[in-house]
XYZ file of C-alpha atoms in Angstrom:
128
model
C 0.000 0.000 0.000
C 1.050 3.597 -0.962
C -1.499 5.457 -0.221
C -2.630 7.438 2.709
C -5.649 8.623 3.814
C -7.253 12.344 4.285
C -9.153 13.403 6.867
C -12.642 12.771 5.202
C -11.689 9.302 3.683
C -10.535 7.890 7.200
C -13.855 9.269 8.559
C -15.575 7.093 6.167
C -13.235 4.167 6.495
C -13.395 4.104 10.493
C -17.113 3.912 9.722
C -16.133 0.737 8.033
C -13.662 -0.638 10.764
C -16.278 -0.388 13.251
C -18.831 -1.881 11.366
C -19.434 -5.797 10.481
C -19.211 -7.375 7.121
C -19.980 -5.588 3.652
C -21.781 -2.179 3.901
C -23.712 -0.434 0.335
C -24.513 2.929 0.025
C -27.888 3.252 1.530
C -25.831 2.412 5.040
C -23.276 5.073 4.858
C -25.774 7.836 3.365
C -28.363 6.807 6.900
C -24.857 6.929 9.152
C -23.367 10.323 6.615
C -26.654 12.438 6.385
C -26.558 13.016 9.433
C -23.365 14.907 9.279
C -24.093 16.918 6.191
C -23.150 14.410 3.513
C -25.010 14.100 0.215
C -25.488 10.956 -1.431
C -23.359 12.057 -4.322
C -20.408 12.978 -1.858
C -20.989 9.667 -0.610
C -20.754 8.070 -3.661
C -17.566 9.949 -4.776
C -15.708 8.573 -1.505
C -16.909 5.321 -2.018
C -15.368 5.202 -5.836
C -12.048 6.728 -4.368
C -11.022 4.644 -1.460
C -11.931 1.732 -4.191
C -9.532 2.985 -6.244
C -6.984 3.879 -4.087
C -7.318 0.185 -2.953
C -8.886 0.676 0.806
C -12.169 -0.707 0.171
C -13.545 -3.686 -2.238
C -16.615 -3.343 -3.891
C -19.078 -6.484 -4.726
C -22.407 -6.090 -6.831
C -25.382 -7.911 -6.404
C -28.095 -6.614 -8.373
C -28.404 -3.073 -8.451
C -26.429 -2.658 -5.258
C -22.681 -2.424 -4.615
C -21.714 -4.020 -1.645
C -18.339 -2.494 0.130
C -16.071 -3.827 3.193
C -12.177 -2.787 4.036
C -9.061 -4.479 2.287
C -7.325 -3.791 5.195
C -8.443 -3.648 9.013
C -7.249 -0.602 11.332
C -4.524 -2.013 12.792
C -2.853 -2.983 9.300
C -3.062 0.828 8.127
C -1.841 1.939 11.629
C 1.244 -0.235 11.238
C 1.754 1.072 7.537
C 1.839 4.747 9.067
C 4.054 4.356 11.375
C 6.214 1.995 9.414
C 5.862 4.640 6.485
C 6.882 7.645 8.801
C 9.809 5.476 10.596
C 11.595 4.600 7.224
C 10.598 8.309 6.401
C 12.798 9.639 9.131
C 15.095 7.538 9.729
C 15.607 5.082 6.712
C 15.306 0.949 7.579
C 17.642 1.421 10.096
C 16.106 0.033 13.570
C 19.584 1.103 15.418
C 18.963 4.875 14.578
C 15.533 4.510 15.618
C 16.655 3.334 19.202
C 19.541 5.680 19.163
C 17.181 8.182 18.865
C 14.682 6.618 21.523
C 17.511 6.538 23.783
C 19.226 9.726 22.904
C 16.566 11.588 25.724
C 17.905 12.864 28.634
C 16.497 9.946 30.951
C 14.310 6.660 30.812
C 12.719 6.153 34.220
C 12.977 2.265 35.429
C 9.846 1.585 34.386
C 9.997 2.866 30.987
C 13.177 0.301 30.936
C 11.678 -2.880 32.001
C 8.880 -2.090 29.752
C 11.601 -2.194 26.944
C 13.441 -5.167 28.144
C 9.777 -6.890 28.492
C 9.484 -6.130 24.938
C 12.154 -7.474 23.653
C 11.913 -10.758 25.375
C 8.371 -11.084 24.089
C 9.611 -10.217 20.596
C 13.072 -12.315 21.213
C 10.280 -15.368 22.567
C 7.940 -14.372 19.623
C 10.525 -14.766 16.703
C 12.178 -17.565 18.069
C 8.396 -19.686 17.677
C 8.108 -18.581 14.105
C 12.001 -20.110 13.347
């Protein structure tokens, strides 16, 4: 995924994280009228987080039937993954450097770290 989202679309797509299974357009325009929307505003959202690849779109009949490509937590990783690498390439030692480059880390900031990385250590060593 390359593509970010603006304020409006990631109204409309938490509308779809919170939601279950496929949603069509008479669902978001009772949820959206509320909050000024028109059904052709709507409609244009719909057709551009389809195209930029955030929702999929199903017809059945005269209905289009819509639902996320990716859940929350997948485009919150993507985020911060995009802005790490943004900022401080793939490098993961910069990134603690950094981390660790404040003026103090209180204990329990530290054993929340070393916690961490023994779950991640324990983690990656199940997956080898």
């Amino acid at each position: 995924m390359k593509n970010t989202l603006a304020a409006a679309e990631l109204e409309f797509m938490s509308f779809f994280w919170a939601s279950d299974g496929e949603k069509c357009k008479k669902d978001l325009v009772e949820e959206f009228s509320k909050k000024g929307k028109s059904g052709s505003n709507i409609s244009f959202f719909l057709y551009k987080l389809t195209k930029k690849g955030f929702l999929i779109s199903r017809r059945e009949g005269r209905n289009f039937y819509y639902k996320p490509s990716i859940s929350k937590l997948e485009y919150e990783q993507f985020l911060i993954n995009n802005n790490l690498s943004k900022t401080y390439g793939q490098s993961l030692e910069m990134i603690l450097a950094n981390f660790c480059g404040r003026e103090s880390l209180n204990e329990r900031e530290l054993e929340n770290v070393r916690e961490w990385l023994k779950d991640l250590e324990k983690e990656l060593g199940d997956t080898e």
